[in-house]
Amino acid sequence: MEYRAEKKAKKQAYSELKQIARLQGKKPPPNPYPSAIKEIQAEEKKFVRDRFFNPKILEIVQMMKAEKAAEMQERQREFGNGGGGGGGQRDGWNGGQRQ
């Protein structure tokens, strides 16, 4: 409970600072007690943007998608050609031995 009370007091103090700044017609000060989570997210924002716009990363993503699609096709062929006739799990309790 002490943590919550301390956090609430900090929040209240900052809101009072903002109110005073508004009354004086000034720009409110930056938050002296920023959220740690928001700070971490701000640091990671650059890397998140890179996922969508960096050509090297986009190339890696395309390769991974192609590999995954090939793997799915292989699985479908395996089960489509009677390979899944044994039923149950592929590498189940019998150690992957086919029956």
Short mmCIF file of N, CA and C in Angstrom, two decimals:
data_model
loop_
_atom_site.label_atom_id
_atom_site.label_comp_id
_atom_site.label_asym_id
_atom_site.label_seq_id
_atom_site.Cartn_x
_atom_site.Cartn_y
_atom_site.Cartn_z
N MET A 1 0.81 -1.20 0.00
CA MET A 1 0.00 0.00 0.00
C MET A 1 0.86 1.26 0.00
N GLU A 2 2.06 1.16 0.59
CA GLU A 2 2.93 2.33 0.64
C GLU A 2 3.29 2.79 -0.77
N TYR A 3 3.53 1.82 -1.64
CA TYR A 3 3.91 2.15 -3.01
C TYR A 3 2.79 2.93 -3.70
N ARG A 4 1.56 2.45 -3.53
CA ARG A 4 0.42 3.13 -4.16
C ARG A 4 0.25 4.55 -3.61
N ALA A 5 0.40 4.68 -2.30
CA ALA A 5 0.25 6.01 -1.68
C ALA A 5 1.34 6.95 -2.20
N GLU A 6 2.56 6.44 -2.30
CA GLU A 6 3.67 7.25 -2.80
C GLU A 6 3.43 7.67 -4.25
N LYS A 7 2.98 6.72 -5.04
CA LYS A 7 2.71 7.00 -6.45
C LYS A 7 1.58 8.03 -6.60
N LYS A 8 0.56 7.88 -5.77
CA LYS A 8 -0.58 8.81 -5.81
C LYS A 8 -0.12 10.22 -5.42
N ALA A 9 0.75 10.31 -4.41
CA ALA A 9 1.25 11.61 -3.97
C ALA A 9 2.07 12.28 -5.08
N LYS A 10 2.90 11.49 -5.77
CA LYS A 10 3.69 12.03 -6.87
C LYS A 10 2.79 12.54 -7.99
N LYS A 11 1.76 11.76 -8.29
CA LYS A 11 0.82 12.13 -9.35
C LYS A 11 0.10 13.43 -8.98
N GLN A 12 -0.31 13.52 -7.73
CA GLN A 12 -1.01 14.72 -7.24
C GLN A 12 -0.10 15.94 -7.32
N ALA A 13 1.16 15.78 -6.91
CA ALA A 13 2.11 16.89 -6.94
C ALA A 13 2.31 17.38 -8.38
N TYR A 14 2.42 16.46 -9.31
CA TYR A 14 2.61 16.85 -10.70
C TYR A 14 1.37 17.54 -11.25
N SER A 15 0.19 17.05 -10.90
CA SER A 15 -1.03 17.69 -11.39
C SER A 15 -1.14 19.12 -10.84
N GLU A 16 -0.70 19.33 -9.60
CA GLU A 16 -0.70 20.68 -9.03
C GLU A 16 0.29 21.59 -9.77
N LEU A 17 1.46 21.04 -10.12
CA LEU A 17 2.45 21.81 -10.89
C LEU A 17 1.86 22.23 -12.24
N LYS A 18 1.16 21.30 -12.88
CA LYS A 18 0.55 21.62 -14.17
C LYS A 18 -0.51 22.71 -14.02
N GLN A 19 -1.28 22.61 -12.96
CA GLN A 19 -2.34 23.60 -12.72
C GLN A 19 -1.74 25.00 -12.51
N ILE A 20 -0.67 25.08 -11.74
CA ILE A 20 0.00 26.36 -11.49
C ILE A 20 0.53 26.93 -12.81
N ALA A 21 1.13 26.07 -13.63
CA ALA A 21 1.68 26.52 -14.91
C ALA A 21 0.57 27.05 -15.81
N ARG A 22 -0.58 26.39 -15.81
CA ARG A 22 -1.71 26.83 -16.63
C ARG A 22 -2.20 28.21 -16.17
N LEU A 23 -2.28 28.39 -14.85
CA LEU A 23 -2.75 29.67 -14.31
C LEU A 23 -1.80 30.81 -14.68
N GLN A 24 -0.50 30.49 -14.74
CA GLN A 24 0.49 31.51 -15.09
C GLN A 24 0.61 31.69 -16.61
N GLY A 25 -0.08 30.84 -17.36
CA GLY A 25 -0.03 30.93 -18.82
C GLY A 25 1.24 30.34 -19.42
N LYS A 26 1.90 29.48 -18.66
CA LYS A 26 3.14 28.85 -19.14
C LYS A 26 2.85 27.43 -19.62
N LYS A 27 3.84 26.90 -20.31
CA LYS A 27 3.76 25.51 -20.75
C LYS A 27 4.02 24.61 -19.53
N PRO A 28 3.21 23.55 -19.34
CA PRO A 28 3.44 22.70 -18.16
C PRO A 28 4.80 21.99 -18.23
N PRO A 29 5.42 21.75 -17.08
CA PRO A 29 6.74 21.10 -17.06
C PRO A 29 6.62 19.64 -17.47
N PRO A 30 7.73 19.05 -17.92
CA PRO A 30 7.68 17.62 -18.23
C PRO A 30 7.46 16.81 -16.95
N ASN A 31 6.86 15.66 -17.12
CA ASN A 31 6.55 14.82 -15.97
C ASN A 31 7.84 14.35 -15.29
N PRO A 32 8.07 14.71 -14.02
CA PRO A 32 9.30 14.28 -13.34
C PRO A 32 9.25 12.80 -12.93
N TYR A 33 8.09 12.19 -12.99
CA TYR A 33 7.93 10.78 -12.61
C TYR A 33 7.33 10.00 -13.77
N PRO A 34 8.04 9.87 -14.88
CA PRO A 34 7.46 9.17 -16.03
C PRO A 34 7.34 7.67 -15.76
N SER A 35 6.45 7.05 -16.48
CA SER A 35 6.24 5.62 -16.35
C SER A 35 7.45 4.87 -16.91
N ALA A 36 7.94 3.89 -16.18
CA ALA A 36 9.09 3.11 -16.64
C ALA A 36 8.73 2.34 -17.90
N ILE A 37 7.51 1.87 -17.97
CA ILE A 37 7.07 1.10 -19.13
C ILE A 37 7.09 1.97 -20.38
N LYS A 38 6.61 3.20 -20.25
CA LYS A 38 6.60 4.11 -21.40
C LYS A 38 8.01 4.45 -21.85
N GLU A 39 8.94 4.56 -20.90
CA GLU A 39 10.33 4.84 -21.26
C GLU A 39 10.90 3.69 -22.08
N ILE A 40 10.65 2.48 -21.64
CA ILE A 40 11.14 1.30 -22.36
C ILE A 40 10.53 1.24 -23.75
N GLN A 41 9.22 1.50 -23.84
CA GLN A 41 8.55 1.47 -25.13
C GLN A 41 9.11 2.54 -26.06
N ALA A 42 9.45 3.70 -25.52
CA ALA A 42 10.02 4.77 -26.34
C ALA A 42 11.38 4.34 -26.90
N GLU A 43 12.17 3.64 -26.10
CA GLU A 43 13.47 3.15 -26.57
C GLU A 43 13.29 2.11 -27.66
N GLU A 44 12.27 1.26 -27.53
CA GLU A 44 12.07 0.18 -28.49
C GLU A 44 11.33 0.62 -29.75
N LYS A 45 10.76 1.83 -29.73
CA LYS A 45 9.95 2.30 -30.86
C LYS A 45 10.73 2.26 -32.17
N LYS A 46 12.01 2.63 -32.12
CA LYS A 46 12.84 2.65 -33.32
C LYS A 46 12.93 1.25 -33.93
N PHE A 47 13.13 0.26 -33.08
CA PHE A 47 13.28 -1.10 -33.57
C PHE A 47 11.96 -1.64 -34.10
N VAL A 48 10.86 -1.23 -33.49
CA VAL A 48 9.54 -1.67 -33.96
C VAL A 48 9.30 -1.11 -35.36
N ARG A 49 9.64 0.15 -35.56
CA ARG A 49 9.48 0.77 -36.89
C ARG A 49 10.35 0.06 -37.92
N ASP A 50 11.55 -0.34 -37.53
CA ASP A 50 12.46 -1.03 -38.44
C ASP A 50 11.85 -2.31 -39.00
N ARG A 51 11.04 -2.98 -38.19
CA ARG A 51 10.43 -4.23 -38.66
C ARG A 51 9.62 -4.01 -39.93
N PHE A 52 9.03 -2.84 -40.07
CA PHE A 52 8.14 -2.59 -41.19
C PHE A 52 8.81 -1.87 -42.36
N PHE A 53 9.92 -1.17 -42.12
CA PHE A 53 10.49 -0.33 -43.17
C PHE A 53 11.93 -0.68 -43.56
N ASN A 54 12.66 -1.40 -42.73
CA ASN A 54 14.05 -1.73 -43.03
C ASN A 54 14.07 -2.84 -44.09
N PRO A 55 14.69 -2.60 -45.27
CA PRO A 55 14.66 -3.60 -46.34
C PRO A 55 15.33 -4.93 -45.95
N LYS A 56 16.38 -4.88 -45.14
CA LYS A 56 17.05 -6.12 -44.74
C LYS A 56 16.11 -6.99 -43.90
N ILE A 57 15.43 -6.34 -42.97
CA ILE A 57 14.52 -7.08 -42.10
C ILE A 57 13.33 -7.60 -42.90
N LEU A 58 12.84 -6.79 -43.84
CA LEU A 58 11.72 -7.23 -44.69
C LEU A 58 12.12 -8.46 -45.51
N GLU A 59 13.37 -8.48 -45.97
CA GLU A 59 13.86 -9.63 -46.74
C GLU A 59 13.88 -10.88 -45.86
N ILE A 60 14.35 -10.74 -44.63
CA ILE A 60 14.38 -11.87 -43.70
C ILE A 60 12.96 -12.37 -43.44
N VAL A 61 12.02 -11.45 -43.27
CA VAL A 61 10.63 -11.83 -43.03
C VAL A 61 10.08 -12.60 -44.21
N GLN A 62 10.37 -12.15 -45.43
CA GLN A 62 9.89 -12.84 -46.63
C GLN A 62 10.46 -14.26 -46.70
N MET A 63 11.76 -14.40 -46.36
CA MET A 63 12.38 -15.73 -46.36
C MET A 63 11.70 -16.63 -45.34
N MET A 64 11.42 -16.10 -44.14
CA MET A 64 10.77 -16.90 -43.10
C MET A 64 9.37 -17.32 -43.53
N LYS A 65 8.64 -16.41 -44.18
CA LYS A 65 7.29 -16.74 -44.66
C LYS A 65 7.35 -17.83 -45.71
N ALA A 66 8.34 -17.75 -46.62
CA ALA A 66 8.48 -18.76 -47.67
C ALA A 66 8.80 -20.12 -47.05
N GLU A 67 9.70 -20.14 -46.06
CA GLU A 67 10.04 -21.40 -45.39
C GLU A 67 8.82 -22.00 -44.70
N LYS A 68 8.05 -21.16 -44.04
CA LYS A 68 6.87 -21.63 -43.33
C LYS A 68 5.84 -22.19 -44.31
N ALA A 69 5.66 -21.50 -45.45
CA ALA A 69 4.70 -21.97 -46.46
C ALA A 69 5.15 -23.31 -47.03
N ALA A 70 6.46 -23.46 -47.29
CA ALA A 70 6.98 -24.72 -47.81
C ALA A 70 6.78 -25.84 -46.80
N GLU A 71 6.99 -25.53 -45.54
CA GLU A 71 6.80 -26.54 -44.48
C GLU A 71 5.34 -26.98 -44.40
N MET A 72 4.43 -26.02 -44.51
CA MET A 72 3.00 -26.34 -44.46
C MET A 72 2.60 -27.20 -45.66
N GLN A 73 3.13 -26.89 -46.84
CA GLN A 73 2.82 -27.69 -48.03
C GLN A 73 3.34 -29.11 -47.85
N GLU A 74 4.52 -29.22 -47.27
CA GLU A 74 5.11 -30.54 -47.05
C GLU A 74 4.24 -31.36 -46.09
N ARG A 75 3.74 -30.72 -45.04
CA ARG A 75 2.87 -31.41 -44.09
C ARG A 75 1.58 -31.86 -44.76
N GLN A 76 1.01 -30.98 -45.59
CA GLN A 76 -0.23 -31.33 -46.27
C GLN A 76 -0.01 -32.51 -47.21
N ARG A 77 1.11 -32.51 -47.93
CA ARG A 77 1.41 -33.63 -48.83
C ARG A 77 1.58 -34.92 -48.04
N GLU A 78 2.24 -34.81 -46.90
CA GLU A 78 2.50 -35.98 -46.06
C GLU A 78 1.20 -36.62 -45.59
N PHE A 79 0.27 -35.80 -45.13
CA PHE A 79 -1.00 -36.33 -44.64
C PHE A 79 -1.96 -36.64 -45.78
N GLY A 80 -1.83 -35.95 -46.88
CA GLY A 80 -2.73 -36.15 -48.01
C GLY A 80 -2.46 -37.44 -48.76
N ASN A 81 -1.23 -37.95 -48.71
CA ASN A 81 -0.86 -39.16 -49.43
C ASN A 81 -0.96 -40.41 -48.56
N GLY A 82 -1.75 -40.38 -47.56
CA GLY A 82 -1.92 -41.56 -46.71
C GLY A 82 -0.85 -41.69 -45.65
N GLY A 83 -0.03 -40.70 -45.47
CA GLY A 83 1.04 -40.75 -44.48
C GLY A 83 0.50 -40.68 -43.06
N GLY A 84 -0.67 -40.13 -42.89
CA GLY A 84 -1.23 -39.98 -41.56
C GLY A 84 -2.21 -41.08 -41.21
N GLY A 85 -2.08 -42.24 -41.84
CA GLY A 85 -3.04 -43.33 -41.62
C GLY A 85 -2.96 -43.95 -40.24
N GLY A 86 -1.83 -43.82 -39.56
CA GLY A 86 -1.67 -44.43 -38.25
C GLY A 86 -2.51 -43.74 -37.19
N GLY A 87 -2.85 -42.49 -37.41
CA GLY A 87 -3.63 -41.74 -36.43
C GLY A 87 -2.77 -41.33 -35.25
N GLY A 88 -3.30 -40.52 -34.42
CA GLY A 88 -2.58 -40.08 -33.22
C GLY A 88 -1.49 -39.09 -33.56
N GLN A 89 -0.58 -38.92 -32.60
CA GLN A 89 0.49 -37.95 -32.79
C GLN A 89 1.60 -38.56 -33.62
N ARG A 90 2.30 -37.69 -34.34
CA ARG A 90 3.38 -38.17 -35.19
C ARG A 90 4.54 -38.69 -34.35
N ASP A 91 4.99 -37.90 -33.40
CA ASP A 91 6.09 -38.33 -32.52
C ASP A 91 5.52 -38.51 -31.11
N GLY A 92 4.58 -39.37 -30.98
CA GLY A 92 3.86 -39.53 -29.72
C GLY A 92 4.56 -40.43 -28.74
N TRP A 93 3.81 -41.16 -28.01
CA TRP A 93 4.33 -41.96 -26.91
C TRP A 93 5.23 -43.09 -27.39
N ASN A 94 5.13 -43.50 -28.65
CA ASN A 94 5.95 -44.61 -29.12
C ASN A 94 7.28 -44.12 -29.70
N GLY A 95 7.65 -42.89 -29.41
CA GLY A 95 8.96 -42.40 -29.81
C GLY A 95 9.08 -42.11 -31.29
N GLY A 96 8.00 -41.90 -31.97
CA GLY A 96 8.06 -41.54 -33.38
C GLY A 96 8.12 -42.72 -34.32
N GLN A 97 7.99 -43.94 -33.80
CA GLN A 97 8.01 -45.11 -34.68
C GLN A 97 6.69 -45.21 -35.42
N ARG A 98 6.77 -45.49 -36.70
CA ARG A 98 5.55 -45.61 -37.52
C ARG A 98 5.00 -47.03 -37.42
N GLN A 99 3.70 -47.12 -37.43
CA GLN A 99 3.10 -48.46 -37.34
C GLN A 99 2.27 -48.74 -38.55
#
